[in-house]
Amino acid sequence: MTEPLRRLTDEGINHFRDYIERIRNGAKDQPPSDLLTDPVFSESVAGGVVLPPDLPEDALSDRFRFGIWLRDLLAPLKQNTLPRDYQLWNWLSLRFFDQLCAAGGGDLRRPRRDEAYILDAAFSHTKYYRHLVRMAWMAVSLHGEYGKILLKSRNADGPPLAGSGEIVEQLASRQSLFGNATLIQGAYQLYFSEDEQRPRRGAGGSGAGSPRRLATVVQQLDLTYDLRDCTPEQFIALLPKEFNRWRA
């Protein structure tokens, strides 16, 4: 049986937020899945998009594959309004909450800050990039294969759709960096191990040659160069010697 894609109403979002606060305080409640279909708390989405009865086997195995599945699922919708459709992203977050914030020992869940699961109506890039579902879709939609550097974590602990780390914090937290295809491709070449299919060891640090330093250096280079017109190889060649350890 297929499941129509819907949006949470603002009232539904408030109930979802209340649920997260309860489990943060130790409640063992199950996700309020009734909100997903209740017409008071959710509404239909134009376009006739439906979730299949059985998701592809690997769609929930990590955030990159989840992002591919989301990109294909949401392709019929208006792509120019989708990034700020907070009600849709919040519905998807509730729909996949068991994969985003799984119950652990004693049936307790340990949720992150609210913005990992819930977007506010007022757009704020500094919060929107932290939404686990939306970022999976955005990274794949904008950067394709190179989005792996933003979605895959070296640490395999925890729910498969909840992985994140220092790289996404540094490269996605600023809109000008996240939207720069040259930068993201360059970061992929520097920090991602294609053999291991995860970030290279040490790529999550904060010292010389780290993603944190890369974000700072890019802002300096932007004063002199149009990095968007560079190839990733040209961009990497512009980086100072502190990045030599990451150069292939």
Coordinates of N, CA and C in Angstrom, one line a residue:
M1 N 0.8 -1.2 0.0 CA 0.0 0.0 0.0 C 0.9 1.3 0.0
T2 N 0.6 2.2 -0.9 CA 1.4 3.4 -1.0 C 1.0 4.4 0.1
E3 N 1.9 5.3 0.3 CA 1.6 6.3 1.4 C 1.8 7.7 0.8
P4 N 0.7 8.5 0.7 CA 0.9 9.8 0.1 C 1.8 10.7 0.9
L5 N 2.6 11.5 0.2 CA 3.4 12.5 0.8 C 2.5 13.6 1.4
R6 N 2.8 14.1 2.6 CA 2.0 15.2 3.2 C 2.9 16.2 3.8
R7 N 2.3 17.2 4.3 CA 3.0 18.3 5.1 C 2.4 18.3 6.5
L8 N 3.2 18.6 7.5 CA 2.6 18.8 8.8 C 2.1 20.3 8.9
T9 N 1.0 20.4 9.4 CA 0.5 21.8 9.7 C 1.3 22.4 10.9
D10 N 1.1 23.7 11.1 CA 1.8 24.3 12.2 C 1.4 23.7 13.5
E11 N 0.2 23.3 13.6 CA -0.3 22.6 14.9 C 0.4 21.3 15.0
G12 N 0.5 20.6 13.9 CA 1.1 19.3 13.9 C 2.6 19.4 14.3
I13 N 3.3 20.5 13.8 CA 4.7 20.7 14.1 C 4.8 21.0 15.6
N14 N 3.9 21.7 16.2 CA 4.0 22.0 17.6 C 3.9 20.7 18.4
H15 N 3.0 19.8 18.0 CA 2.9 18.5 18.7 C 4.2 17.7 18.5
F16 N 4.8 17.7 17.3 CA 6.0 17.0 17.1 C 7.1 17.6 18.0
R17 N 7.2 18.9 18.1 CA 8.2 19.6 19.0 C 8.0 19.2 20.4
D18 N 6.7 19.1 20.9 CA 6.4 18.7 22.2 C 6.9 17.3 22.5
Y19 N 6.7 16.4 21.5 CA 7.2 15.0 21.6 C 8.7 15.0 21.8
I20 N 9.4 15.7 21.0 CA 10.9 15.7 21.1 C 11.3 16.2 22.5
E21 N 10.6 17.2 23.0 CA 10.9 17.7 24.4 C 10.7 16.6 25.4
R22 N 9.6 15.9 25.2 CA 9.3 14.8 26.2 C 10.4 13.7 26.2
I23 N 10.8 13.3 25.1 CA 11.8 12.2 25.1 C 13.1 12.7 25.5
R24 N 13.4 14.0 25.3 CA 14.6 14.6 25.8 C 14.7 14.6 27.3
N25 N 13.5 14.6 27.9 CA 13.4 14.6 29.4 C 13.2 13.2 29.9
G26 N 13.4 12.2 29.0 CA 13.4 10.8 29.5 C 12.1 10.0 29.2
A27 N 11.1 10.6 28.6 CA 9.9 9.8 28.2 C 10.3 8.7 27.2
K28 N 9.6 7.6 27.2 CA 9.8 6.5 26.3 C 8.8 6.4 25.3
D29 N 8.1 7.5 25.0 CA 7.0 7.5 24.0 C 7.5 7.1 22.6
Q30 N 6.6 6.5 21.9 CA 6.9 6.2 20.4 C 6.6 7.5 19.6
P31 N 7.2 7.7 18.5 CA 6.9 8.9 17.6 C 5.4 9.0 17.4
P32 N 4.8 10.2 17.4 CA 3.4 10.3 17.2 C 3.0 10.2 15.7
S33 N 3.0 9.0 15.2 CA 2.8 8.7 13.8 C 1.4 9.1 13.3
D34 N 0.5 9.2 14.3 CA -0.9 9.6 13.9 C -0.9 11.0 13.3
L35 N 0.0 11.8 13.6 CA 0.1 13.2 13.0 C 0.3 13.1 11.5
L36 N 0.9 12.1 11.0 CA 1.3 12.0 9.6 C 0.1 12.0 8.7
T37 N -1.1 11.5 9.2 CA -2.3 11.3 8.4 C -3.5 12.1 8.9
D38 N -3.4 12.5 10.1 CA -4.6 13.2 10.7 C -4.8 14.6 9.9
P39 N -6.0 14.8 9.4 CA -6.2 16.1 8.6 C -6.1 17.4 9.4
V40 N -6.1 17.2 10.7 CA -5.9 18.4 11.6 C -4.5 18.8 11.7
F41 N -3.6 17.8 11.6 CA -2.2 18.0 11.9 C -1.3 17.8 10.6
S42 N -1.9 17.4 9.5 CA -1.2 17.3 8.3 C -2.1 17.6 7.1
E43 N -1.5 17.9 6.0 CA -2.3 18.2 4.8 C -1.6 17.6 3.5
S44 N -2.4 17.4 2.5 CA -1.8 16.7 1.3 C -0.9 17.7 0.6
V45 N -0.1 17.0 -0.3 CA 0.9 17.8 -1.1 C 0.5 17.6 -2.5
A46 N 0.4 18.8 -3.2 CA 0.1 18.7 -4.7 C 1.2 18.0 -5.4
G47 N 0.8 17.3 -6.5 CA 1.8 16.6 -7.3 C 1.7 15.1 -7.3
G48 N 0.9 14.6 -6.3 CA 0.6 13.2 -6.3 C 1.8 12.3 -6.0
V49 N 2.7 12.8 -5.2 CA 3.9 12.0 -4.8 C 3.5 11.1 -3.7
V50 N 3.9 9.8 -3.9 CA 3.6 8.8 -2.8 C 4.9 8.1 -2.5
L51 N 5.0 7.7 -1.2 CA 6.0 6.8 -0.8 C 5.7 5.4 -1.1
P52 N 6.6 4.7 -1.7 CA 6.4 3.3 -2.1 C 6.1 2.4 -0.8
P53 N 5.4 1.3 -0.9 CA 5.2 0.4 0.2 C 6.5 -0.1 0.8
D54 N 7.5 -0.4 -0.1 CA 8.8 -0.9 0.3 C 9.8 0.0 -0.3
L55 N 10.6 0.6 0.6 CA 11.7 1.4 0.2 C 12.8 0.6 -0.4
P56 N 13.6 1.1 -1.3 CA 14.8 0.3 -1.7 C 15.6 -0.1 -0.6
E57 N 16.2 -1.3 -0.7 CA 16.9 -1.9 0.5 C 18.0 -1.0 1.1
D58 N 18.7 -0.2 0.2 CA 19.8 0.6 0.7 C 19.4 2.0 1.0
A59 N 18.2 2.4 0.8 CA 17.8 3.8 0.9 C 18.0 4.3 2.4
L60 N 17.9 3.5 3.4 CA 18.0 3.9 4.7 C 19.3 3.5 5.4
S61 N 20.3 3.1 4.5 CA 21.5 2.6 5.0 C 22.5 3.7 5.4
D62 N 22.4 4.8 4.7 CA 23.2 6.0 5.1 C 22.6 7.2 4.5
R63 N 23.1 8.4 4.9 CA 22.4 9.6 4.5 C 22.6 9.9 3.0
F64 N 23.7 9.5 2.4 CA 23.9 9.8 1.0 C 22.9 9.0 0.2
R65 N 22.7 7.7 0.5 CA 21.7 6.9 -0.3 C 20.3 7.4 0.0
F66 N 20.1 7.8 1.2 CA 18.8 8.4 1.6 C 18.6 9.7 0.7
G67 N 19.6 10.5 0.6 CA 19.5 11.7 -0.2 C 19.2 11.4 -1.7
I68 N 19.8 10.4 -2.2 CA 19.5 10.0 -3.6 C 18.0 9.6 -3.7
W69 N 17.5 8.8 -2.8 CA 16.1 8.4 -2.8 C 15.2 9.6 -2.7
L70 N 15.5 10.5 -1.8 CA 14.7 11.7 -1.6 C 14.7 12.6 -2.9
R71 N 15.9 12.7 -3.5 CA 16.0 13.5 -4.8 C 15.0 12.9 -5.8
D72 N 15.0 11.6 -6.0 CA 14.2 11.0 -7.0 C 12.7 11.1 -6.6
L73 N 12.4 10.9 -5.3 CA 11.0 10.9 -4.8 C 10.4 12.3 -5.1
L74 N 11.2 13.3 -4.8 CA 10.7 14.7 -4.8 C 10.8 15.4 -6.1
A75 N 11.4 14.7 -7.1 CA 11.6 15.3 -8.4 C 10.4 15.9 -9.0
P76 N 9.2 15.4 -8.9 CA 8.0 16.0 -9.5 C 7.5 17.3 -8.9
L77 N 8.0 17.7 -7.7 CA 7.6 18.9 -7.0 C 8.4 20.1 -7.5
K78 N 7.9 21.3 -7.2 CA 8.5 22.5 -7.6 C 9.9 22.7 -6.9
Q79 N 11.0 22.5 -7.6 CA 12.3 22.5 -7.0 C 12.7 23.9 -6.4
N80 N 12.1 25.0 -7.0 CA 12.5 26.3 -6.5 C 11.9 26.7 -5.1
T81 N 10.8 26.0 -4.8 CA 10.2 26.3 -3.5 C 10.5 25.2 -2.4
L82 N 10.9 24.1 -2.9 CA 11.1 22.9 -2.0 C 12.1 23.2 -0.9
P83 N 13.2 23.9 -1.1 CA 14.2 24.1 0.0 C 13.6 24.7 1.2
R84 N 12.6 25.6 1.1 CA 12.0 26.3 2.2 C 10.6 25.8 2.6
D85 N 10.3 24.6 2.1 CA 9.0 24.0 2.4 C 9.1 23.3 3.8
Y86 N 9.1 24.1 4.8 CA 9.4 23.6 6.2 C 8.4 22.5 6.6
Q87 N 7.1 22.7 6.2 CA 6.1 21.7 6.6 C 6.3 20.3 6.0
L88 N 6.8 20.3 4.8 CA 7.1 19.0 4.1 C 8.3 18.3 4.8
W89 N 9.3 19.1 5.0 CA 10.6 18.5 5.6 C 10.3 18.0 7.0
N90 N 9.4 18.7 7.8 CA 9.1 18.3 9.1 C 8.2 17.0 9.1
W91 N 7.4 16.9 8.1 CA 6.6 15.6 7.9 C 7.5 14.5 7.6
L92 N 8.5 14.7 6.7 CA 9.4 13.6 6.4 C 10.3 13.3 7.6
S93 N 10.7 14.3 8.4 CA 11.4 14.0 9.6 C 10.7 13.1 10.6
L94 N 9.4 13.4 10.8 CA 8.6 12.6 11.7 C 8.4 11.2 11.1
R95 N 8.2 11.1 9.8 CA 8.0 9.8 9.1 C 9.2 8.9 9.3
F96 N 10.4 9.5 9.3 CA 11.6 8.6 9.4 C 12.3 8.8 10.8
F97 N 11.5 9.2 11.8 CA 12.2 9.6 13.1 C 12.9 8.4 13.7
D98 N 12.3 7.2 13.5 CA 13.0 6.0 14.1 C 14.4 5.8 13.5
Q99 N 14.6 6.2 12.3 CA 15.9 6.1 11.7 C 16.8 7.3 12.0
L100 N 16.2 8.4 12.4 CA 17.0 9.6 12.7 C 17.3 9.6 14.2
C101 N 16.5 9.1 15.0 CA 16.7 9.1 16.5 C 16.2 7.8 17.1
A102 N 16.9 6.8 16.8 CA 16.5 5.4 17.3 C 16.5 5.3 18.8
A103 N 15.6 4.4 19.3 CA 15.6 4.1 20.7 C 16.8 3.2 21.0
G104 N 17.4 3.5 22.1 CA 18.6 2.8 22.5 C 18.3 1.9 23.8
G105 N 19.3 1.8 24.6 CA 19.1 1.0 25.8 C 18.0 1.5 26.7
G106 N 17.1 0.7 27.2 CA 16.0 1.1 28.0 C 15.0 1.8 27.3
D107 N 15.0 1.7 25.9 CA 14.0 2.4 25.1 C 14.1 3.9 25.1
L108 N 15.2 4.4 25.6 CA 15.4 5.8 25.6 C 16.0 6.4 24.3
R109 N 15.6 7.5 23.9 CA 16.1 8.2 22.7 C 16.9 9.4 23.2
R110 N 17.9 9.8 22.4 CA 18.7 10.9 22.8 C 18.7 11.9 21.6
P111 N 17.7 12.7 21.5 CA 17.6 13.6 20.4 C 18.6 14.7 20.4
R112 N 18.9 15.2 19.2 CA 19.8 16.4 19.1 C 19.0 17.6 19.4
R113 N 19.5 18.8 19.1 CA 18.8 20.0 19.1 C 17.6 20.0 18.2
D114 N 16.6 20.7 18.4 CA 15.4 20.7 17.6 C 15.6 20.8 16.1
E115 N 16.5 21.7 15.7 CA 16.7 22.0 14.3 C 17.2 20.8 13.5
A116 N 17.7 19.7 14.2 CA 18.0 18.5 13.4 C 16.8 17.8 12.9
Y117 N 15.6 18.1 13.5 CA 14.4 17.4 13.1 C 13.3 18.4 12.6
I118 N 13.3 19.6 13.1 CA 12.2 20.6 12.9 C 12.7 21.9 12.4
L119 N 12.2 22.3 11.3 CA 12.4 23.6 10.7 C 11.4 24.6 11.1
D120 N 11.8 25.8 11.4 CA 10.8 26.9 11.7 C 10.3 27.5 10.4
A121 N 9.2 28.2 10.5 CA 8.6 28.8 9.3 C 9.6 29.9 8.7
A122 N 10.2 30.6 9.6 CA 11.2 31.7 9.2 C 12.5 31.0 8.7
F123 N 12.9 31.3 7.5 CA 14.1 30.6 7.0 C 15.3 31.2 7.7
S124 N 16.2 30.3 8.0 CA 17.5 30.6 8.6 C 18.5 29.6 8.2
H125 N 19.4 30.0 7.3 CA 20.4 29.0 6.8 C 21.2 28.4 7.9
T126 N 21.5 29.2 9.0 CA 22.3 28.7 10.1 C 21.6 27.6 10.9
K127 N 20.3 27.4 10.7 CA 19.5 26.3 11.3 C 19.1 25.3 10.3
Y128 N 18.7 25.8 9.1 CA 18.1 24.9 8.1 C 19.2 23.8 7.6
Y129 N 20.5 24.2 7.6 CA 21.4 23.2 7.1 C 21.6 22.0 8.1
R130 N 21.2 22.2 9.3 CA 21.3 21.2 10.3 C 20.1 20.1 10.3
H131 N 19.1 20.4 9.5 CA 18.0 19.5 9.4 C 18.4 18.2 8.7
L132 N 18.4 17.1 9.3 CA 19.0 15.9 8.8 C 18.4 15.4 7.5
V133 N 17.1 15.5 7.3 CA 16.4 15.1 6.1 C 16.7 16.1 5.0
R134 N 16.4 17.3 5.2 CA 16.6 18.4 4.2 C 18.0 18.4 3.7
M135 N 19.0 18.3 4.6 CA 20.4 18.4 4.1 C 20.8 17.2 3.3
A136 N 20.2 16.0 3.6 CA 20.5 14.9 2.7 C 20.0 15.1 1.3
W137 N 18.8 15.7 1.1 CA 18.3 16.0 -0.2 C 19.1 17.1 -0.8
M138 N 19.4 18.2 -0.1 CA 20.1 19.3 -0.6 C 21.5 19.0 -1.1
A139 N 22.3 18.2 -0.3 CA 23.6 17.9 -0.7 C 23.7 17.0 -2.0
V140 N 22.8 16.1 -2.1 CA 22.7 15.3 -3.3 C 22.2 16.1 -4.5
S141 N 21.2 16.9 -4.3 CA 20.6 17.7 -5.4 C 21.6 18.7 -5.9
L142 N 22.4 19.3 -5.1 CA 23.4 20.3 -5.5 C 24.7 19.7 -6.0
H143 N 25.1 18.7 -5.3 CA 26.5 18.2 -5.5 C 26.7 16.8 -5.9
G144 N 25.6 16.0 -6.1 CA 25.7 14.7 -6.5 C 26.6 13.8 -5.7
E145 N 27.5 13.1 -6.4 CA 28.4 12.2 -5.7 C 29.3 12.9 -4.7
Y146 N 29.6 14.2 -5.0 CA 30.5 14.9 -4.1 C 29.8 15.3 -2.8
G147 N 28.5 15.1 -2.8 CA 27.8 15.4 -1.5 C 28.1 14.4 -0.4
K148 N 28.8 13.3 -0.8 CA 29.2 12.4 0.2 C 30.1 13.0 1.3
I149 N 30.9 14.0 0.9 CA 31.8 14.6 1.9 C 31.0 15.3 3.0
L150 N 29.7 15.7 2.7 CA 28.8 16.4 3.7 C 27.9 15.4 4.4
L151 N 27.8 14.2 3.9 CA 26.7 13.3 4.5 C 27.3 12.1 5.1
K152 N 28.5 11.7 4.8 CA 29.0 10.5 5.4 C 29.9 10.8 6.5
S153 N 29.8 10.0 7.5 CA 30.6 10.2 8.7 C 31.7 9.1 8.9
R154 N 32.8 9.4 9.4 CA 33.8 8.4 9.7 C 33.3 7.5 10.8
N155 N 32.6 8.1 11.8 CA 32.1 7.3 12.9 C 30.8 6.6 12.5
A156 N 30.8 5.3 12.5 CA 29.6 4.5 12.1 C 28.6 4.3 13.3
D157 N 28.9 4.8 14.5 CA 28.0 4.6 15.6 C 26.7 5.4 15.4
G158 N 25.6 5.0 16.0 CA 24.4 5.7 16.0 C 23.5 5.4 14.8
P159 N 22.3 6.0 14.7 CA 21.4 5.7 13.6 C 22.0 6.0 12.3
P160 N 21.8 5.2 11.3 CA 22.4 5.5 10.0 C 22.1 6.8 9.3
L161 N 20.9 7.4 9.6 CA 20.6 8.6 8.9 C 20.9 9.8 9.8
A162 N 21.6 9.6 10.9 CA 21.9 10.7 11.8 C 23.4 11.1 11.7
G163 N 24.2 10.5 10.9 CA 25.6 10.8 10.8 C 25.9 12.2 10.3
S164 N 26.8 12.9 11.0 CA 27.3 14.2 10.6 C 28.6 14.4 11.3
G165 N 29.2 15.6 11.1 CA 30.5 15.8 11.7 C 31.0 17.2 11.4
E166 N 32.3 17.4 11.7 CA 32.9 18.7 11.6 C 32.9 19.2 10.2
I167 N 33.0 18.3 9.2 CA 33.1 18.8 7.8 C 31.8 19.5 7.4
V168 N 30.7 18.9 7.7 CA 29.4 19.5 7.3 C 29.2 20.8 8.1
E169 N 29.7 20.8 9.3 CA 29.5 22.1 10.1 C 30.3 23.2 9.5
Q170 N 31.5 22.9 9.0 CA 32.3 24.0 8.4 C 32.0 24.4 7.0
L171 N 31.5 23.4 6.2 CA 31.3 23.7 4.8 C 29.9 24.0 4.4
A172 N 28.9 23.6 5.3 CA 27.5 23.8 5.0 C 26.9 24.9 5.8
S173 N 27.6 25.3 6.8 CA 27.0 26.3 7.8 C 26.9 27.7 7.1
R174 N 27.7 27.9 6.1 CA 27.7 29.2 5.4 C 27.2 29.0 4.0
Q175 N 26.2 29.7 3.6 CA 25.5 29.5 2.4 C 26.4 29.7 1.2
S176 N 27.3 30.7 1.3 CA 28.2 30.9 0.2 C 29.2 29.8 -0.1
L177 N 29.5 29.1 1.0 CA 30.4 27.9 0.9 C 29.7 26.7 0.4
F178 N 28.5 26.4 1.0 CA 27.7 25.3 0.6 C 27.3 25.3 -0.8
G179 N 27.0 26.4 -1.4 CA 26.6 26.5 -2.8 C 27.7 26.6 -3.8
N180 N 29.0 26.5 -3.3 CA 30.1 26.6 -4.2 C 30.5 25.2 -4.7
A181 N 30.2 24.8 -5.9 CA 30.5 23.5 -6.4 C 32.0 23.2 -6.4
T182 N 32.8 24.2 -6.8 CA 34.2 24.0 -6.8 C 34.8 23.7 -5.4
L183 N 34.3 24.4 -4.4 CA 34.8 24.1 -3.0 C 34.4 22.7 -2.6
I184 N 33.1 22.3 -2.8 CA 32.7 21.0 -2.3 C 33.4 19.9 -3.1
Q185 N 33.6 20.0 -4.4 CA 34.4 19.0 -5.1 C 35.8 19.0 -4.6
G186 N 36.4 20.2 -4.4 CA 37.8 20.2 -3.9 C 37.9 19.5 -2.5
A187 N 36.9 19.8 -1.6 CA 36.9 19.2 -0.3 C 36.8 17.7 -0.4
Y188 N 36.0 17.2 -1.4 CA 35.8 15.8 -1.6 C 37.2 15.2 -2.0
Q189 N 37.9 15.8 -2.9 CA 39.2 15.3 -3.3 C 40.2 15.3 -2.2
L190 N 40.1 16.3 -1.3 CA 41.1 16.4 -0.2 C 40.8 15.4 0.9
Y191 N 39.5 15.3 1.3 CA 39.2 14.7 2.6 C 38.4 13.4 2.5
F192 N 38.0 13.0 1.3 CA 37.2 11.8 1.2 C 38.0 10.6 0.6
S193 N 37.8 9.5 1.3 CA 38.5 8.2 0.9 C 37.5 7.4 0.0
E194 N 37.8 7.3 -1.3 CA 36.9 6.5 -2.1 C 37.0 5.0 -1.8
D195 N 38.2 4.6 -1.4 CA 38.3 3.2 -1.0 C 37.5 2.8 0.2
E196 N 37.5 3.7 1.2 CA 36.7 3.4 2.4 C 35.3 3.9 2.3
Q197 N 35.0 4.8 1.4 CA 33.7 5.4 1.2 C 33.3 6.1 2.5
R198 N 34.2 6.9 3.0 CA 33.9 7.8 4.2 C 35.1 8.8 4.3
P199 N 35.0 9.8 5.1 CA 36.0 10.8 5.2 C 37.3 10.2 5.7
R200 N 38.4 10.7 5.2 CA 39.7 10.2 5.6 C 40.0 10.4 7.1
R201 N 40.8 9.5 7.6 CA 41.2 9.7 9.0 C 41.8 11.0 9.3
G202 N 41.4 11.7 10.3 CA 41.9 13.0 10.7 C 41.2 14.2 10.0
A203 N 40.3 13.9 9.1 CA 39.7 15.0 8.4 C 38.7 15.8 9.2
G204 N 38.4 15.3 10.4 CA 37.4 16.1 11.2 C 38.1 17.0 12.2
G205 N 39.4 17.1 12.1 CA 40.1 18.0 13.1 C 39.9 19.4 12.9
S206 N 40.6 20.3 13.6 CA 40.5 21.7 13.5 C 41.8 22.4 13.3
G207 N 42.9 21.7 13.1 CA 44.2 22.3 13.0 C 44.5 22.7 11.6
A208 N 45.8 22.7 11.3 CA 46.3 23.1 10.0 C 45.8 22.1 8.9
G209 N 45.3 22.7 7.8 CA 44.8 21.8 6.7 C 43.4 21.2 7.0
S210 N 42.7 21.6 8.0 CA 41.4 21.0 8.4 C 40.3 21.6 7.6
P211 N 39.1 21.0 7.6 CA 38.0 21.7 7.0 C 37.7 23.1 7.6
R212 N 37.9 23.2 8.9 CA 37.7 24.5 9.5 C 38.7 25.6 8.9
R213 N 39.9 25.2 8.7 CA 40.9 26.1 8.1 C 40.5 26.3 6.6
L214 N 40.0 25.3 5.9 CA 39.7 25.4 4.5 C 38.6 26.5 4.4
A215 N 37.6 26.5 5.2 CA 36.5 27.5 5.2 C 37.1 28.9 5.3
T216 N 38.1 29.1 6.2 CA 38.7 30.4 6.4 C 39.5 30.8 5.2
V217 N 40.3 29.8 4.7 CA 41.2 30.1 3.5 C 40.4 30.5 2.3
V218 N 39.2 29.8 2.1 CA 38.4 30.1 1.0 C 37.9 31.5 1.0
Q219 N 37.5 32.0 2.2 CA 37.0 33.4 2.3 C 38.2 34.4 1.9
Q220 N 39.4 34.0 2.2 CA 40.5 34.8 1.9 C 40.8 34.8 0.4
L221 N 40.7 33.6 -0.2 CA 41.0 33.5 -1.6 C 39.9 34.1 -2.5
D222 N 38.7 34.2 -1.9 CA 37.6 34.8 -2.7 C 37.8 36.3 -2.9
L223 N 38.7 36.9 -2.1 CA 39.0 38.3 -2.3 C 39.8 38.5 -3.6
T224 N 40.5 37.5 -4.0 CA 41.4 37.6 -5.1 C 41.0 36.8 -6.4
Y225 N 40.4 35.7 -6.1 CA 40.0 34.8 -7.2 C 38.5 34.5 -7.3
D226 N 38.0 34.2 -8.5 CA 36.7 33.8 -8.7 C 36.7 32.3 -8.6
L227 N 36.5 31.7 -7.4 CA 36.7 30.3 -7.3 C 35.7 29.5 -8.0
R228 N 34.5 30.1 -8.3 CA 33.5 29.3 -9.0 C 33.9 29.0 -10.4
D229 N 34.8 29.8 -11.0 CA 35.3 29.6 -12.3 C 36.5 28.7 -12.4
C230 N 37.0 28.3 -11.2 CA 38.2 27.4 -11.1 C 37.7 25.9 -11.3
T231 N 38.6 25.1 -11.7 CA 38.3 23.6 -11.6 C 38.7 23.2 -10.2
P232 N 38.3 22.1 -9.7 CA 38.7 21.7 -8.4 C 40.2 21.6 -8.2
E233 N 40.8 21.1 -9.3 CA 42.3 21.0 -9.3 C 43.0 22.3 -9.2
Q234 N 42.5 23.3 -9.9 CA 43.0 24.7 -9.8 C 42.8 25.2 -8.4
F235 N 41.7 25.0 -7.9 CA 41.4 25.5 -6.5 C 42.3 24.8 -5.5
I236 N 42.5 23.5 -5.6 CA 43.4 22.9 -4.6 C 44.9 23.4 -4.8
A237 N 45.3 23.7 -6.0 CA 46.6 24.2 -6.2 C 46.8 25.6 -5.6
L238 N 45.7 26.3 -5.4 CA 45.8 27.6 -4.7 C 46.0 27.6 -3.2
L239 N 45.7 26.4 -2.6 CA 45.7 26.3 -1.2 C 47.2 26.3 -0.6
P240 N 47.4 26.9 0.5 CA 48.7 27.0 1.1 C 49.3 25.6 1.5
K241 N 50.5 25.6 1.9 CA 51.3 24.3 2.2 C 50.6 23.5 3.3
E242 N 49.9 24.1 4.2 CA 49.3 23.4 5.3 C 48.4 22.3 4.8
F243 N 47.9 22.4 3.5 CA 47.0 21.4 3.0 C 47.7 20.3 2.2
N244 N 49.1 20.3 2.2 CA 49.9 19.3 1.5 C 49.6 17.9 1.9
R245 N 49.3 17.7 3.1 CA 49.1 16.3 3.6 C 47.9 15.7 3.0
W246 N 46.9 16.5 2.5 CA 45.7 16.0 2.0 C 45.7 15.9 0.4
R247 N 46.7 16.5 -0.2 CA 46.8 16.5 -1.6 C 47.1 15.1 -2.1
A248 N 46.5 14.6 -3.1 CA 46.7 13.2 -3.6 C 48.2 13.1 -4.1

